[in-house]
mmCIF file of C-alpha atoms in Angstrom:
data_model
loop_
_atom_site.group_PDB
_atom_site.id
_atom_site.type_symbol
_atom_site.label_atom_id
_atom_site.label_comp_id
_atom_site.label_asym_id
_atom_site.label_seq_id
_atom_site.Cartn_x
_atom_site.Cartn_y
_atom_site.Cartn_z
ATOM 1 C CA UNK A 841 33.969 -10.292 -27.183
ATOM 2 C CA UNK A 842 36.275 -11.841 -29.781
ATOM 3 C CA UNK A 843 39.411 -10.121 -28.540
ATOM 4 C CA UNK A 844 38.789 -10.912 -24.867
ATOM 5 C CA UNK A 845 37.958 -14.594 -25.329
ATOM 6 C CA UNK A 846 39.795 -16.021 -28.321
ATOM 7 C CA UNK A 847 41.848 -13.166 -29.692
ATOM 8 C CA UNK A 848 39.763 -13.413 -32.864
ATOM 9 C CA UNK A 849 39.438 -10.317 -35.034
ATOM 10 C CA UNK A 850 36.512 -9.444 -37.253
ATOM 11 C CA UNK A 851 37.223 -10.402 -40.834
ATOM 12 C CA UNK A 852 35.577 -8.467 -43.576
ATOM 13 C CA UNK A 853 36.401 -10.792 -46.472
ATOM 14 C CA UNK A 854 33.005 -12.502 -46.139
ATOM 15 C CA UNK A 855 29.509 -11.708 -44.904
ATOM 16 C CA UNK A 856 29.522 -13.829 -41.743
ATOM 17 C CA UNK A 857 28.450 -12.319 -38.397
ATOM 18 C CA UNK A 858 31.076 -11.683 -35.751
ATOM 19 C CA UNK A 859 30.888 -13.244 -32.296
ATOM 20 C CA UNK A 860 30.112 -9.810 -30.868
ATOM 21 C CA UNK A 861 27.095 -9.506 -33.142
ATOM 22 C CA UNK A 862 25.918 -12.938 -32.004
ATOM 23 C CA UNK A 863 26.278 -11.909 -28.359
ATOM 24 C CA UNK A 864 24.316 -8.701 -28.973
ATOM 25 C CA UNK A 865 21.588 -10.616 -30.834
ATOM 26 C CA UNK A 866 21.236 -13.031 -27.920
ATOM 27 C CA UNK A 867 21.164 -10.151 -25.449
ATOM 28 C CA UNK A 868 18.497 -8.294 -27.416
ATOM 29 C CA UNK A 869 16.447 -11.472 -27.600
ATOM 30 C CA UNK A 870 16.662 -11.928 -23.830
ATOM 31 C CA UNK A 871 15.663 -8.297 -23.256
ATOM 32 C CA UNK A 872 12.667 -8.679 -25.568
ATOM 33 C CA UNK A 873 11.584 -11.833 -23.715
ATOM 34 C CA UNK A 874 11.885 -10.088 -20.346
ATOM 35 C CA UNK A 875 9.915 -7.092 -21.642
ATOM 36 C CA UNK A 876 7.078 -9.376 -22.791
ATOM 37 C CA UNK A 877 7.103 -11.161 -19.439
ATOM 38 C CA UNK A 878 6.982 -7.828 -17.605
ATOM 39 C CA UNK A 879 4.004 -6.676 -19.710
ATOM 40 C CA UNK A 880 2.122 -9.924 -19.013
ATOM 41 C CA UNK A 881 2.842 -9.526 -15.292
ATOM 42 C CA UNK A 882 1.643 -5.905 -15.336
ATOM 43 C CA UNK A 883 -1.558 -6.889 -17.169
ATOM 44 C CA UNK A 884 -2.224 -9.674 -14.657
ATOM 45 C CA UNK A 885 -1.695 -7.258 -11.762
ATOM 46 C CA UNK A 886 -4.076 -4.766 -13.347
ATOM 47 C CA UNK A 887 -6.768 -7.421 -13.748
ATOM 48 C CA UNK A 888 -6.390 -8.500 -10.106
ATOM 49 C CA UNK A 889 -6.782 -4.870 -9.012
ATOM 50 C CA UNK A 890 -9.988 -4.561 -11.051
ATOM 51 C CA UNK A 891 -11.373 -7.724 -9.463
ATOM 52 C CA UNK A 892 -10.568 -6.476 -5.957
ATOM 53 C CA UNK A 893 -12.193 -3.135 -6.736
ATOM 54 C CA UNK A 894 -15.351 -4.841 -7.999
ATOM 55 C CA UNK A 895 -15.492 -6.914 -4.818
ATOM 56 C CA UNK A 896 -15.627 -3.740 -2.713
ATOM 57 C CA UNK A 897 -12.205 -4.221 -1.119
ATOM 58 C CA UNK A 898 -10.205 -1.101 -0.322
ATOM 59 C CA UNK A 899 -6.428 -0.957 -0.633
ATOM 60 C CA UNK A 900 -3.860 0.804 1.537
ATOM 61 C CA UNK A 901 -0.483 1.237 -0.164
ATOM 62 C CA UNK A 902 2.810 1.444 1.715
ATOM 63 C CA UNK A 903 5.430 3.557 -0.044
ATOM 64 C CA UNK A 904 8.586 5.423 0.839
ATOM 65 C CA UNK A 905 12.344 5.432 0.621
ATOM 66 C CA UNK A 906 13.991 2.040 0.807
ATOM 67 C CA UNK A 907 14.591 0.724 4.345
ATOM 68 C CA UNK A 908 11.899 3.002 5.810
ATOM 69 C CA UNK A 909 10.192 0.114 7.615
ATOM 70 C CA UNK A 910 7.447 -0.741 5.120
ATOM 71 C CA UNK A 911 7.755 -4.512 5.470
ATOM 72 C CA UNK A 912 7.813 -4.302 9.273
ATOM 73 C CA UNK A 913 4.643 -2.206 9.235
ATOM 74 C CA UNK A 914 3.033 -4.610 6.763
ATOM 75 C CA UNK A 915 3.761 -7.510 9.111
ATOM 76 C CA UNK A 916 2.430 -5.598 12.132
ATOM 77 C CA UNK A 917 -0.809 -4.637 10.364
ATOM 78 C CA UNK A 918 -1.509 -7.885 8.523
ATOM 79 C CA UNK A 919 0.261 -10.617 10.463
ATOM 80 C CA UNK A 920 1.496 -11.924 7.102
ATOM 81 C CA UNK A 921 5.162 -12.919 7.072
ATOM 82 C CA UNK A 922 7.395 -10.971 4.687
ATOM 83 C CA UNK A 923 11.165 -10.594 4.540
ATOM 84 C CA UNK A 924 12.210 -7.906 7.022
ATOM 85 C CA UNK A 925 15.873 -6.916 6.837
ATOM 86 C CA UNK A 926 17.824 -3.748 7.622
ATOM 87 C CA UNK A 927 19.221 -3.292 4.123
ATOM 88 C CA UNK A 928 18.351 -1.795 0.752
ATOM 89 C CA UNK A 929 15.890 -3.665 -1.468
ATOM 90 C CA UNK A 930 15.081 -6.453 0.969
ATOM 91 C CA UNK A 931 11.653 -6.281 -0.718
ATOM 92 C CA UNK A 932 11.829 -6.698 -4.500
ATOM 93 C CA UNK A 933 8.199 -7.430 -5.366
ATOM 94 C CA UNK A 934 4.763 -6.377 -4.226
ATOM 95 C CA UNK A 935 3.116 -8.357 -1.423
ATOM 96 C CA UNK A 936 -0.642 -8.147 -0.871
ATOM 97 C CA UNK A 937 -2.220 -8.946 2.485
ATOM 98 C CA UNK A 938 -5.243 -7.870 4.465
ATOM 99 C CA UNK A 939 -5.589 -5.833 7.605
ATOM 100 C CA UNK A 940 -5.970 -8.282 10.469
ATOM 101 C CA UNK A 941 -9.641 -9.092 11.208
ATOM 102 C CA UNK A 942 -10.800 -6.973 8.253
ATOM 103 C CA UNK A 943 -11.594 -8.858 5.035
ATOM 104 C CA UNK A 944 -12.323 -5.614 3.165
ATOM 105 C CA UNK A 945 -9.037 -3.751 3.744
ATOM 106 C CA UNK A 946 -6.009 -4.874 1.739
ATOM 107 C CA UNK A 947 -2.395 -3.795 2.254
ATOM 108 C CA UNK A 948 0.236 -3.505 -0.483
ATOM 109 C CA UNK A 949 3.924 -3.597 0.475
ATOM 110 C CA UNK A 950 6.381 -2.965 -2.325
ATOM 111 C CA UNK A 951 9.944 -2.026 -3.242
ATOM 112 C CA UNK A 952 11.369 1.179 -1.774
ATOM 113 C CA UNK A 953 12.384 4.321 -3.622
ATOM 114 C CA UNK A 954 15.998 5.317 -4.278
ATOM 115 C CA UNK A 955 17.700 8.456 -5.546
ATOM 116 C CA UNK A 956 18.265 8.743 -9.292
ATOM 117 C CA UNK A 957 16.323 5.679 -10.379
ATOM 118 C CA UNK A 958 17.718 4.721 -13.832
ATOM 119 C CA UNK A 959 15.307 5.375 -16.687
ATOM 120 C CA UNK A 960 16.041 1.906 -18.074
ATOM 121 C CA UNK A 961 14.439 0.341 -14.996
ATOM 122 C CA UNK A 962 11.518 2.753 -14.731
ATOM 123 C CA UNK A 963 8.983 0.519 -16.501
ATOM 124 C CA UNK A 964 9.805 -2.438 -14.271
ATOM 125 C CA UNK A 965 9.594 -0.250 -11.163
ATOM 126 C CA UNK A 966 6.287 1.237 -12.324
ATOM 127 C CA UNK A 967 4.745 -2.217 -12.713
ATOM 128 C CA UNK A 968 6.048 -3.275 -9.304
ATOM 129 C CA UNK A 969 4.970 -0.097 -7.513
ATOM 130 C CA UNK A 970 1.541 0.192 -9.123
ATOM 131 C CA UNK A 971 -0.021 -2.202 -6.603
ATOM 132 C CA UNK A 972 0.837 0.189 -3.785
ATOM 133 C CA UNK A 973 0.286 3.468 -5.621
ATOM 134 C CA UNK A 974 -3.059 2.696 -7.287
ATOM 135 C CA UNK A 975 -4.836 2.562 -3.967
ATOM 136 C CA UNK A 976 -7.544 4.202 -1.880
ATOM 137 C CA UNK A 977 -5.080 5.442 0.729
ATOM 138 C CA UNK A 978 -1.322 5.883 0.374
ATOM 139 C CA UNK A 979 0.968 5.835 3.401
ATOM 140 C CA UNK A 980 4.331 7.525 2.842
ATOM 141 C CA UNK A 981 6.803 6.115 5.362
ATOM 142 C CA UNK A 982 10.006 7.743 6.593
ATOM 143 C CA UNK A 983 12.509 6.815 9.291
ATOM 144 C CA UNK A 984 12.116 9.078 12.335
ATOM 145 C CA UNK A 985 15.679 8.349 13.459
ATOM 146 C CA UNK A 986 17.183 9.922 10.319
ATOM 147 C CA UNK A 987 18.795 13.354 10.551
ATOM 148 C CA UNK A 988 16.622 16.305 9.411
ATOM 149 C CA UNK A 989 18.599 16.681 6.163
ATOM 150 C CA UNK A 990 18.403 12.956 5.441
ATOM 151 C CA UNK A 991 14.682 12.875 6.198
ATOM 152 C CA UNK A 992 14.054 15.851 3.915
ATOM 153 C CA UNK A 993 16.051 14.240 1.096
ATOM 154 C CA UNK A 994 14.135 10.981 1.363
ATOM 155 C CA UNK A 995 10.740 12.705 1.451
ATOM 156 C CA UNK A 996 11.638 14.677 -1.676
ATOM 157 C CA UNK A 997 12.739 11.457 -3.381
ATOM 158 C CA UNK A 998 9.454 9.791 -2.439
ATOM 159 C CA UNK A 999 7.507 12.732 -3.810
ATOM 160 C CA UNK A 1000 9.433 12.688 -7.074
ATOM 161 C CA UNK A 1001 9.022 8.960 -7.628
ATOM 162 C CA UNK A 1002 5.303 9.008 -6.828
ATOM 163 C CA UNK A 1003 4.208 12.074 -8.751
ATOM 164 C CA UNK A 1004 6.806 13.096 -11.310
ATOM 165 C CA UNK A 1005 8.315 9.857 -12.566
ATOM 166 C CA UNK A 1006 5.452 7.400 -12.055
ATOM 167 C CA UNK A 1007 2.464 9.650 -12.790
ATOM 168 C CA UNK A 1008 4.021 12.412 -14.883
ATOM 169 C CA UNK A 1009 2.901 15.254 -12.620
ATOM 170 C CA UNK A 1010 4.835 18.497 -13.032
ATOM 171 C CA UNK A 1011 5.718 19.677 -9.531
ATOM 172 C CA UNK A 1012 7.835 22.567 -8.343
ATOM 173 C CA UNK A 1013 9.886 22.536 -5.179
ATOM 174 C CA UNK A 1014 6.939 23.519 -3.003
ATOM 175 C CA UNK A 1015 4.591 21.237 -1.141
ATOM 176 C CA UNK A 1016 1.856 20.056 -0.473
ATOM 177 C CA UNK A 1017 2.065 16.811 -2.343
ATOM 178 C CA UNK A 1018 -1.180 17.204 -4.172
ATOM 179 C CA UNK A 1019 -3.838 19.802 -4.730
ATOM 180 C CA UNK A 1020 -7.297 19.732 -6.252
ATOM 181 C CA UNK A 1021 -5.922 20.328 -9.758
ATOM 182 C CA UNK A 1022 -3.631 17.299 -9.754
ATOM 183 C CA UNK A 1023 -4.780 14.120 -11.468
ATOM 184 C CA UNK A 1024 -3.421 11.883 -8.704
ATOM 185 C CA UNK A 1025 -6.329 11.492 -6.295
ATOM 186 C CA UNK A 1026 -4.877 9.271 -3.600
ATOM 187 C CA UNK A 1027 -5.135 10.563 -0.091
ATOM 188 C CA UNK A 1028 -1.717 10.593 1.541
ATOM 189 C CA UNK A 1029 -0.733 10.096 5.164
ATOM 190 C CA UNK A 1030 2.824 10.573 6.398
ATOM 191 C CA UNK A 1031 4.019 7.939 8.864
ATOM 192 C CA UNK A 1032 7.263 8.314 10.807
ATOM 193 C CA UNK A 1033 8.546 4.852 11.691
ATOM 194 C CA UNK A 1034 11.158 3.394 14.048
ATOM 195 C CA UNK A 1035 10.405 5.858 16.849
ATOM 196 C CA UNK A 1036 11.800 3.299 19.307
ATOM 197 C CA UNK A 1037 15.228 4.084 17.809
ATOM 198 C CA UNK A 1038 14.854 7.871 18.107
ATOM 199 C CA UNK A 1039 15.259 10.051 21.191
ATOM 200 C CA UNK A 1040 12.777 12.847 22.043
ATOM 201 C CA UNK A 1041 14.922 15.501 20.360
ATOM 202 C CA UNK A 1042 15.093 13.475 17.127
ATOM 203 C CA UNK A 1043 11.322 13.034 17.144
ATOM 204 C CA UNK A 1044 10.771 16.779 17.528
ATOM 205 C CA UNK A 1045 13.245 17.475 14.720
ATOM 206 C CA UNK A 1046 11.516 14.914 12.494
ATOM 207 C CA UNK A 1047 8.099 16.465 13.102
ATOM 208 C CA UNK A 1048 9.530 19.926 12.425
ATOM 209 C CA UNK A 1049 11.034 18.701 9.141
ATOM 210 C CA UNK A 1050 7.692 17.312 8.002
ATOM 211 C CA UNK A 1051 5.910 20.527 9.037
ATOM 212 C CA UNK A 1052 8.474 22.647 7.166
ATOM 213 C CA UNK A 1053 7.551 20.765 3.992
ATOM 214 C CA UNK A 1054 3.874 21.688 4.496
ATOM 215 C CA UNK A 1055 2.923 18.039 4.865
ATOM 216 C CA UNK A 1056 0.136 16.803 7.134
ATOM 217 C CA UNK A 1057 1.062 16.139 10.725
ATOM 218 C CA UNK A 1058 2.780 12.739 10.755
ATOM 219 C CA UNK A 1059 1.680 9.684 12.683
ATOM 220 C CA UNK A 1060 4.515 8.352 14.849
ATOM 221 C CA UNK A 1061 4.792 4.583 15.201
ATOM 222 C CA UNK A 1062 7.062 1.696 16.067
ATOM 223 C CA UNK A 1063 6.176 -1.572 14.371
ATOM 224 C CA UNK A 1064 8.339 -3.461 16.869
ATOM 225 C CA UNK A 1065 7.180 -1.963 20.180
ATOM 226 C CA UNK A 1066 3.622 -1.342 18.978
ATOM 227 C CA UNK A 1067 3.656 2.313 20.010
ATOM 228 C CA UNK A 1068 1.274 4.372 17.881
ATOM 229 C CA UNK A 1069 -0.113 1.356 16.009
ATOM 230 C CA UNK A 1070 -3.671 1.643 17.321
ATOM 231 C CA UNK A 1071 -3.733 5.330 16.391
ATOM 232 C CA UNK A 1072 -2.567 4.477 12.872
ATOM 233 C CA UNK A 1073 -5.182 1.729 12.478
ATOM 234 C CA UNK A 1074 -7.944 4.088 13.618
ATOM 235 C CA UNK A 1075 -6.773 6.780 11.169
ATOM 236 C CA UNK A 1076 -6.746 4.270 8.315
ATOM 237 C CA UNK A 1077 -10.205 2.950 9.124
ATOM 238 C CA UNK A 1078 -11.644 6.433 9.653
ATOM 239 C CA UNK A 1079 -10.389 7.574 6.262
ATOM 240 C CA UNK A 1080 -11.692 4.495 4.444
ATOM 241 C CA UNK A 1081 -15.029 4.127 6.235
ATOM 242 C CA UNK A 1082 -15.764 7.238 8.272
ATOM 243 C CA UNK A 1083 -16.690 6.920 11.958
ATOM 244 C CA UNK A 1084 -17.582 3.445 13.273
ATOM 245 C CA UNK A 1085 -21.278 2.580 13.371
ATOM 246 C CA UNK A 1086 -23.239 1.368 16.386
ATOM 247 C CA UNK A 1087 -25.703 -1.284 15.198
ATOM 248 C CA UNK A 1088 -28.547 -3.218 16.779
ATOM 249 C CA UNK A 1089 -29.557 -6.531 15.189
ATOM 250 C CA UNK A 1090 -33.078 -7.486 16.193
ATOM 251 C CA UNK A 1091 -34.175 -11.107 16.727
ATOM 252 C CA UNK A 1092 -36.794 -12.588 14.383
ATOM 253 C CA UNK A 1093 -40.467 -12.522 15.335
ATOM 254 C CA UNK A 1094 -40.932 -15.962 13.781
ATOM 255 C CA UNK A 1095 -37.845 -18.135 14.204
ATOM 256 C CA UNK A 1096 -39.220 -20.749 11.813
ATOM 257 C CA UNK A 1097 -39.655 -18.332 8.907
ATOM 258 C CA UNK A 1098 -37.149 -15.531 9.431
ATOM 259 C CA UNK A 1099 -33.399 -15.473 9.308
ATOM 260 C CA UNK A 1100 -31.501 -15.929 12.567
ATOM 261 C CA UNK A 1101 -29.451 -13.123 14.112
ATOM 262 C CA UNK A 1102 -26.285 -15.155 13.547
ATOM 263 C CA UNK A 1103 -26.743 -14.872 9.782
ATOM 264 C CA UNK A 1104 -26.704 -11.068 9.891
ATOM 265 C CA UNK A 1105 -23.762 -11.107 12.295
ATOM 266 C CA UNK A 1106 -21.842 -13.224 9.786
ATOM 267 C CA UNK A 1107 -22.704 -10.819 6.949
ATOM 268 C CA UNK A 1108 -21.428 -7.873 8.973
ATOM 269 C CA UNK A 1109 -18.179 -9.631 9.824
ATOM 270 C CA UNK A 1110 -17.645 -10.252 6.107
ATOM 271 C CA UNK A 1111 -18.482 -6.649 5.189
ATOM 272 C CA UNK A 1112 -16.278 -4.747 7.637
ATOM 273 C CA UNK A 1113 -14.277 -4.776 10.846
ATOM 274 C CA UNK A 1114 -16.256 -5.559 14.005
ATOM 275 C CA UNK A 1115 -14.646 -4.116 17.143
ATOM 276 C CA UNK A 1116 -17.366 -4.690 19.777
ATOM 277 C CA UNK A 1117 -20.051 -7.366 20.082
ATOM 278 C CA UNK A 1118 -22.656 -7.821 22.821
ATOM 279 C CA UNK A 1119 -25.465 -10.407 22.979
ATOM 280 C CA UNK A 1120 -28.468 -9.026 24.896
ATOM 281 C CA UNK A 1121 -30.975 -10.950 27.005
ATOM 282 C CA UNK A 1122 -33.759 -10.632 24.414
ATOM 283 C CA UNK A 1123 -31.619 -12.276 21.725
ATOM 284 C CA UNK A 1124 -30.659 -9.066 19.944
ATOM 285 C CA UNK A 1125 -27.040 -8.090 19.323
ATOM 286 C CA UNK A 1126 -25.279 -4.764 19.719
ATOM 287 C CA UNK A 1127 -22.253 -4.269 17.512
ATOM 288 C CA UNK A 1128 -19.647 -1.626 16.682
ATOM 289 C CA UNK A 1129 -18.307 -1.888 13.149
ATOM 290 C CA UNK A 1130 -16.132 -0.053 10.637
ATOM 291 C CA UNK A 1131 -17.882 -0.514 7.295
ATOM 292 C CA UNK A 1132 -18.291 1.396 4.037
ATOM 293 C CA UNK A 1133 -21.498 3.280 3.310
ATOM 294 C CA UNK A 1134 -22.124 1.135 0.237
ATOM 295 C CA UNK A 1135 -21.848 -2.129 2.169
ATOM 296 C CA UNK A 1136 -24.027 -1.055 5.085
ATOM 297 C CA UNK A 1137 -26.651 0.291 2.678
ATOM 298 C CA UNK A 1138 -26.875 -3.129 0.988
ATOM 299 C CA UNK A 1139 -27.135 -4.940 4.314
ATOM 300 C CA UNK A 1140 -29.796 -2.573 5.641
ATOM 301 C CA UNK A 1141 -31.869 -3.062 2.495
ATOM 302 C CA UNK A 1142 -31.639 -6.862 2.771
ATOM 303 C CA UNK A 1143 -32.372 -7.030 6.493
ATOM 304 C CA UNK A 1144 -35.992 -5.900 6.378
ATOM 305 C CA UNK A 1145 -35.435 -3.431 9.257
ATOM 306 C CA UNK A 1146 -33.752 -6.124 11.363
ATOM 307 C CA UNK A 1147 -30.476 -4.132 11.372
ATOM 308 C CA UNK A 1148 -30.821 -0.716 12.995
ATOM 309 C CA UNK A 1149 -28.227 2.069 13.192
ATOM 310 C CA UNK A 1150 -28.274 3.459 16.726
#
């Protein structure tokens, strides 16, 4: 620092600090401040996750190699605007949103993986990625228009970052991504994105690449054209909630003393995702809903037999 700025040389005739030492002290102080800030941010994120878990909300994480289409899928599923650009690291922090029309399903979009992530940045990446990885369902995204070798490389990178570097799992070169002995319990779905940019041959090659890695059959989607999106939504909801329930909400016998049907309808909308709704002539309501077993059990107990599973 001395030589490049002022031509000054370190003098050893006294005990004063050199300019280089002052620069290093300032740098170390800045690094310590940033480390404290990162720890506070990670603790705040952890507390928010605990609160969401206590509320009964379920989280779907979006992960994968950078520029795999995570932010585009997040926008298509949630309707929440995020930066969508065709370049590396267009997303640098985690964004939380909810699945459209479903107050109980949250989505976490975060920074993409890269090859050879520097160890010095691992703690910061772990804090950023934890929102997406500590979830009920993890979607691993990959670009269907990539060549087979490129797709394989990116899937291996995603596996390494998820299991080896972030969770400390010791994995060999074989798949599947998890087994019953592994401590990471997230269910994983593979999603091939950008199928509107791939021709039929590329799609077949992409599916063959995923199959060769012993991964589950991928879901093929395009966030821009909408192709495959309904299938993906149904797969997500089926995993989180099981099959949709057909419900009948009965009208009160005494309207002056008993709760109106509209009150139970409101509760069900808050508890899950209602896909069909029909008001019958006798005042009862038929409804199709995706909802967790815990939530429907609470509502059934509170309804006094007014809510019936068909």
